[in-house]
Coordinates of C-alpha atoms and ligand atoms in Angstrom, one line a residue:
M1 CA -27.7 -16.3 -29.2
R2 CA -26.0 -19.3 -30.8
I3 CA -26.5 -19.7 -34.4
H4 CA -25.9 -22.9 -36.6
V5 CA -25.1 -22.4 -40.4
T6 CA -25.7 -25.0 -42.8
Y7 CA -23.7 -24.4 -45.9
A8 CA -25.3 -26.1 -48.8
G9 CA -23.5 -24.3 -51.7
G10 CA -24.2 -21.7 -54.3
T11 CA -22.5 -18.8 -55.8
I12 CA -21.6 -17.3 -52.4
G13 CA -18.9 -19.8 -52.0
M14 CA -17.6 -20.1 -55.7
V15 CA -14.7 -19.4 -57.3
D16 CA -13.9 -19.1 -61.0
S17 CA -12.6 -22.1 -63.0
P18 CA -11.7 -22.6 -66.7
D19 CA -15.4 -24.2 -66.8
G20 CA -17.1 -21.4 -65.1
L21 CA -17.9 -20.8 -61.3
R22 CA -17.8 -23.8 -59.1
P23 CA -17.5 -24.1 -55.2
G24 CA -14.0 -23.6 -53.7
A25 CA -13.8 -20.5 -51.5
D26 CA -12.7 -20.6 -47.8
L27 CA -16.2 -19.9 -46.6
A28 CA -15.3 -20.9 -43.0
S29 CA -12.5 -18.3 -42.7
W30 CA -14.6 -15.7 -44.5
L31 CA -17.4 -16.3 -42.1
D32 CA -14.9 -15.8 -39.0
A33 CA -13.9 -12.5 -40.4
Q34 CA -17.5 -11.2 -40.8
L35 CA -18.0 -12.1 -37.4
D36 CA -14.8 -10.7 -36.0
G37 CA -15.4 -8.2 -33.3
I38 CA -19.4 -8.3 -33.4
E39 CA -21.4 -9.8 -30.5
L40 CA -22.0 -13.0 -32.5
S41 CA -18.3 -14.0 -32.6
G42 CA -17.7 -17.3 -31.0
Q43 CA -21.5 -18.3 -31.1
V44 CA -21.9 -19.5 -34.7
S45 CA -21.1 -23.1 -35.6
L46 CA -20.9 -24.3 -39.5
S47 CA -21.6 -27.5 -41.3
Q48 CA -21.6 -28.1 -45.1
L49 CA -23.0 -30.4 -47.5
S50 CA -20.6 -32.9 -49.2
P51 CA -20.1 -32.2 -52.0
L52 CA -21.3 -28.5 -52.0
V53 CA -24.1 -28.2 -54.8
D54 CA -24.9 -25.5 -57.5
S55 CA -28.6 -25.3 -56.3
S56 CA -29.7 -26.1 -59.9
E57 CA -28.6 -29.7 -59.1
T58 CA -30.8 -29.7 -55.9
T59 CA -33.2 -32.6 -55.4
P60 CA -35.8 -33.4 -52.6
I61 CA -33.0 -35.5 -51.0
H62 CA -30.8 -32.3 -50.7
W63 CA -33.8 -30.7 -48.9
Q64 CA -33.9 -33.9 -46.6
I65 CA -30.0 -33.6 -45.8
I66 CA -30.4 -29.9 -44.8
I67 CA -33.5 -30.8 -42.7
D68 CA -31.4 -33.4 -41.0
D69 CA -28.6 -31.1 -40.4
V70 CA -31.0 -28.5 -38.8
R71 CA -32.5 -31.1 -36.6
S72 CA -29.3 -32.5 -35.6
H73 CA -28.3 -29.0 -34.0
V74 CA -31.4 -28.4 -32.5
D75 CA -29.7 -28.3 -28.8
S76 CA -26.8 -26.6 -29.7
A77 CA -28.2 -23.5 -31.6
D78 CA -31.1 -21.1 -30.9
A79 CA -31.4 -20.1 -34.7
F80 CA -30.4 -21.4 -38.0
I81 CA -29.0 -20.0 -41.3
V82 CA -29.0 -21.9 -44.6
L83 CA -26.5 -20.5 -47.2
H84 CA -27.8 -21.8 -50.6
G85 CA -27.7 -21.0 -54.2
T86 CA -30.0 -18.6 -55.5
D87 CA -31.6 -20.8 -58.4
T88 CA -33.7 -23.0 -56.2
M89 CA -33.4 -21.4 -52.8
A90 CA -37.3 -20.6 -52.7
Y91 CA -38.0 -24.4 -53.5
S92 CA -35.8 -25.3 -50.5
S93 CA -36.9 -22.5 -48.2
A94 CA -40.8 -23.8 -49.0
A95 CA -39.7 -27.3 -48.6
L96 CA -38.2 -26.7 -45.2
S97 CA -41.0 -24.7 -44.1
Y98 CA -43.5 -27.9 -44.3
A99 CA -40.9 -30.5 -43.0
L100 CA -40.3 -28.1 -40.0
A101 CA -43.6 -26.6 -39.5
D102 CA -43.4 -27.6 -36.1
F103 CA -39.7 -26.8 -35.3
E104 CA -39.5 -24.1 -32.6
K105 CA -36.5 -22.1 -33.7
P106 CA -36.1 -19.7 -36.6
I107 CA -34.4 -20.5 -39.9
V108 CA -33.1 -18.1 -42.4
F109 CA -31.9 -18.8 -45.9
T110 CA -29.7 -16.5 -47.9
G111 CA -26.9 -16.6 -50.6
S112 CA -25.7 -14.2 -52.9
Q113 CA -25.5 -12.9 -56.7
Y114 CA -21.6 -12.5 -56.6
P115 CA -19.2 -14.9 -54.9
L116 CA -17.7 -13.9 -51.6
G117 CA -14.1 -13.0 -53.1
V118 CA -15.4 -10.5 -55.9
V119 CA -15.2 -6.7 -55.0
G120 CA -18.6 -5.3 -54.4
T121 CA -20.1 -8.5 -53.4
D122 CA -23.6 -8.7 -51.8
A123 CA -22.4 -12.1 -49.7
S124 CA -21.5 -9.8 -46.7
A125 CA -24.6 -8.0 -46.7
N126 CA -26.7 -10.9 -47.1
V127 CA -25.1 -13.1 -44.5
T128 CA -24.7 -10.4 -41.7
G129 CA -28.5 -9.5 -42.7
A130 CA -29.4 -12.9 -42.2
L131 CA -27.5 -13.2 -38.9
R132 CA -29.5 -10.3 -37.5
A133 CA -33.0 -11.8 -38.8
A134 CA -31.9 -15.2 -37.0
G135 CA -31.7 -13.2 -33.8
S136 CA -34.6 -11.0 -34.2
P137 CA -37.4 -11.9 -31.9
Q138 CA -40.1 -11.0 -34.3
V139 CA -38.7 -13.9 -36.5
R140 CA -40.1 -17.5 -36.5
G141 CA -40.6 -20.4 -38.9
V142 CA -38.7 -20.4 -42.3
T143 CA -37.5 -17.0 -44.0
L144 CA -35.3 -15.9 -46.7
F145 CA -33.3 -12.8 -46.3
F146 CA -31.8 -11.1 -49.5
G147 CA -31.0 -7.8 -51.0
H148 CA -32.1 -6.0 -47.9
T149 CA -35.2 -7.9 -47.6
L150 CA -36.7 -10.5 -45.4
L151 CA -39.4 -12.8 -46.8
A152 CA -41.5 -15.5 -45.7
G153 CA -39.6 -18.6 -47.1
N154 CA -42.9 -20.4 -48.7
R155 CA -44.0 -17.0 -50.1
A156 CA -40.6 -16.1 -52.1
T157 CA -39.5 -16.3 -55.8
K158 CA -36.4 -15.4 -57.4
T159 CA -37.2 -12.3 -59.5
S160 CA -33.9 -11.5 -60.9
S161 CA -30.8 -13.4 -62.2
W162 CA -28.5 -10.5 -61.6
A163 CA -30.0 -7.9 -59.2
F164 CA -28.8 -7.8 -55.6
A165 CA -32.6 -7.4 -54.8
G166 CA -33.2 -10.8 -56.4
F167 CA -36.3 -12.1 -54.5
D168 CA -39.7 -10.9 -53.8
S169 CA -43.1 -12.3 -52.3
P170 CA -45.6 -11.4 -55.0
S171 CA -48.7 -12.1 -52.8
T172 CA -47.6 -11.0 -49.4
L173 CA -45.7 -8.0 -48.1
P174 CA -42.3 -8.8 -47.1
V175 CA -41.6 -9.5 -43.5
A176 CA -39.2 -6.7 -43.0
R177 CA -36.6 -4.3 -44.7
T178 CA -33.1 -3.5 -43.5
G179 CA -32.4 -0.1 -42.3
A180 CA -31.6 1.6 -38.7
P181 CA -34.0 0.2 -37.5
W182 CA -35.2 -2.2 -39.6
Q183 CA -38.9 -1.9 -40.6
W184 CA -41.1 -4.7 -39.9
Y185 CA -44.2 -5.1 -42.2
H186 CA -46.0 -8.6 -41.8
G187 CA -46.0 -11.3 -39.3
I188 CA -44.9 -14.5 -40.5
E189 CA -48.2 -16.5 -41.0
A190 CA -48.3 -20.0 -39.3
G191 CA -50.4 -22.8 -40.6
E192 CA -51.8 -26.1 -39.2
G193 CA -48.4 -27.6 -38.8
W194 CA -47.5 -31.2 -39.4
A195 CA -46.5 -33.6 -36.7
K196 CA -43.7 -36.1 -37.3
P197 CA -43.3 -35.6 -41.2
A198 CA -41.8 -38.6 -43.2
P199 CA -38.4 -37.8 -44.9
Y200 CA -38.6 -36.2 -48.5
T201 CA -38.5 -38.5 -51.3
R202 CA -38.2 -38.0 -55.0
H203 CA -41.6 -37.9 -56.9
D204 CA -42.6 -37.7 -60.6
V205 CA -44.4 -34.6 -60.8
A206 CA -45.0 -32.6 -64.3
V207 CA -45.0 -28.9 -64.5
I208 CA -46.6 -27.7 -67.7
D209 CA -46.9 -24.3 -69.1
I210 CA -49.9 -23.8 -71.5
V211 CA -49.0 -21.5 -74.5
P212 CA -51.0 -20.4 -77.4
G213 CA -51.9 -23.1 -80.1
L214 CA -50.3 -26.0 -77.9
S215 CA -51.6 -29.2 -79.3
A216 CA -53.5 -31.9 -77.5
E217 CA -50.7 -34.4 -79.2
R218 CA -47.8 -32.4 -77.6
L219 CA -49.8 -32.1 -74.1
R220 CA -50.3 -35.8 -74.1
A221 CA -46.6 -36.6 -75.2
M222 CA -45.6 -34.5 -72.2
L223 CA -47.8 -36.4 -70.0
T224 CA -46.7 -39.9 -71.0
P225 CA -45.9 -41.8 -69.1
A226 CA -48.5 -40.5 -66.6
P227 CA -46.8 -38.7 -63.7
E228 CA -47.8 -38.8 -60.1
A229 CA -49.1 -35.6 -60.0
V230 CA -49.6 -32.6 -62.7
I231 CA -49.1 -28.9 -62.1
I232 CA -50.8 -27.0 -65.0
R233 CA -49.5 -23.5 -65.2
A234 CA -52.5 -21.9 -66.8
Y235 CA -53.3 -18.3 -68.0
G236 CA -54.6 -15.5 -65.5
V237 CA -57.0 -17.0 -63.0
G238 CA -56.5 -20.5 -64.4
N239 CA -57.6 -20.4 -67.9
I240 CA -56.8 -23.1 -70.7
P241 CA -57.8 -23.2 -74.2
A242 CA -60.9 -25.4 -73.1
S243 CA -62.8 -25.1 -76.2
D244 CA -60.0 -27.6 -77.8
P245 CA -61.6 -30.9 -77.0
G246 CA -58.4 -32.8 -77.3
I247 CA -56.8 -30.7 -74.5
V248 CA -59.8 -31.2 -72.3
D249 CA -59.6 -35.2 -73.1
V250 CA -56.0 -35.5 -72.3
L251 CA -56.4 -33.7 -68.9
A252 CA -59.8 -36.0 -68.2
G253 CA -57.6 -39.0 -69.0
L254 CA -55.4 -38.1 -65.9
R255 CA -58.2 -37.6 -63.8
A256 CA -59.8 -40.9 -64.7
Q257 CA -56.6 -42.3 -63.2
D258 CA -57.0 -40.4 -60.0
I259 CA -53.9 -38.2 -60.9
P260 CA -54.0 -34.9 -59.0
L261 CA -54.3 -32.0 -61.4
I262 CA -53.3 -28.7 -59.7
V263 CA -53.9 -25.6 -61.5
A264 CA -51.4 -22.6 -61.1
S265 CA -51.4 -19.4 -63.0
Q266 CA -48.4 -18.0 -65.2
C267 CA -49.0 -14.6 -63.7
Y268 CA -46.4 -13.2 -61.2
Q269 CA -49.0 -12.1 -58.9
S270 CA -52.3 -14.5 -58.9
E271 CA -55.2 -15.7 -57.2
V272 CA -56.5 -18.9 -59.1
V273 CA -60.5 -18.9 -59.4
L274 CA -61.3 -22.0 -61.4
G275 CA -64.7 -21.5 -63.2
H276 CA -64.6 -17.8 -63.1
Y277 CA -64.5 -17.9 -66.9
E278 CA -66.0 -20.5 -69.3
A279 CA -62.3 -21.4 -70.3
G280 CA -61.4 -22.4 -66.7
S281 CA -64.8 -24.0 -65.8
A282 CA -63.9 -27.5 -67.8
L283 CA -61.0 -27.6 -65.1
A284 CA -63.2 -27.1 -62.4
R285 CA -65.5 -29.9 -63.7
L286 CA -62.6 -32.4 -63.9
G287 CA -61.9 -31.7 -60.3
A288 CA -58.8 -29.8 -60.9
I289 CA -57.3 -28.3 -57.6
S290 CA -56.9 -24.4 -57.5
A291 CA -53.2 -23.4 -56.1
H292 CA -55.0 -20.3 -55.1
D293 CA -52.0 -17.7 -54.5
M294 CA -49.2 -20.0 -54.1
T295 CA -45.9 -19.4 -55.7
L296 CA -44.7 -22.3 -58.1
E297 CA -42.0 -23.0 -55.6
A298 CA -44.2 -23.3 -52.7
L299 CA -46.7 -25.4 -54.9
Y300 CA -44.2 -27.8 -56.2
S301 CA -42.3 -28.3 -52.9
K302 CA -45.9 -28.9 -51.3
T303 CA -46.9 -31.4 -53.8
I304 CA -43.5 -33.3 -53.2
F305 CA -44.2 -32.9 -49.5
L306 CA -47.6 -34.5 -49.5
L307 CA -46.4 -37.2 -51.9
S308 CA -43.6 -37.9 -49.5
Q309 CA -46.2 -38.3 -46.8
E310 CA -48.2 -40.8 -48.8
I311 CA -51.2 -38.4 -49.3
R312 CA -53.2 -39.2 -52.2
G313 CA -56.6 -38.7 -53.5
D314 CA -59.2 -36.5 -51.7
Q315 CA -57.0 -35.9 -48.8
F316 CA -54.5 -34.6 -51.3
A317 CA -56.9 -32.2 -52.7
Q318 CA -57.8 -31.2 -49.2
W319 CA -54.4 -30.2 -48.1
M320 CA -54.0 -27.9 -51.1
N321 CA -56.9 -26.0 -49.7
R322 CA -55.2 -25.8 -46.1
S323 CA -52.2 -24.0 -45.0
I324 CA -49.6 -26.3 -43.4
A325 CA -47.1 -23.4 -42.8
G326 CA -48.6 -20.2 -44.1
E327 CA -47.9 -21.0 -47.7
V328 CA -51.6 -19.9 -49.0
N329 CA -53.8 -17.4 -48.4
L330 CA -57.4 -19.1 -48.8
P331 CA -60.1 -16.8 -50.2
T332 CA -62.7 -15.6 -47.9
I333 CA -65.3 -15.2 -50.6
A334 CA -67.4 -18.3 -51.4
Ligands
LIG401 N1 -26.3 -21.5 -59.8 C1 -26.3 -20.8 -58.5 C2 -26.7 -21.7 -57.7 O1 -28.1 -21.5 -57.5 C3 -26.8 -19.4 -58.7 C4 -26.6 -18.6 -57.4 O2 -26.2 -19.2 -56.5 O3 -26.6 -17.5 -57.5 O4 -26.4 -22.3 -57.0

């Protein structure tokens, strides 16, 4: 089993500085020490982004750099690990799941809450767990291993800024949990795939939380100039203060320009059903698109992916209702 590791950055390889944590640990030597004496010794290659990034600085251009690194090692590795900061790891793992939906080899993301040089760090457990996951015959597609749990990469969300169990997948079971032996719960869903995707490019996508008392003026200001797509994080199953005609007018103005309006939920666990309440039916009438049970990370990365493929209009809406790589569970009831 040959494994290629792409080291993108993150706390795992950081050291203290007067201005706070920054990249600087000798990750290559540390990784060699982790592998010393185990069956993967000599089977793991490493490349790293230059410069390494705190993942809060990540853009879709970094997603593409990681994708290009993975693709360039396709012949020399059987499985892949991406070492990544935790802040936007779930965005990147979702992004790779779309662009590499037709890639035959498993890719496992991991990182850590503590740097590798700190006593009691979670770096070792996470990296060795990711190595084990990458070599497991049950694993396919893009996954995320963290805190003893393996999750589908496009179903995961960061749930804690400090806990070692820092990620969860609110709408699906985990794929596996560690133990002796590991417990396997849920096969990784496949989607329709995507042949020959164009590279990721940056796009202007607005993500807006609805809050009690939000005024139409504020909403209009947040959406000016008009973005390429809008994700509204509404309440519950997709409700907004629809009795405020100003709010509905602002959203209708976007739709008149054929700007996709996607409705997600602020609930940690959700299934968006537009029109279930009167408060959501205005959105349905405007032709808003349901995010169904997608996480914000999966939805945002999918939006950028579709825009990068130059998918617009009806086709954009249709793809939000289709699964590219298992990112969405579509309702079975009409
Ligand atoms: N800010 C860091 C990052 O996302 C946090 C981490 O890695 O845990 O790169």
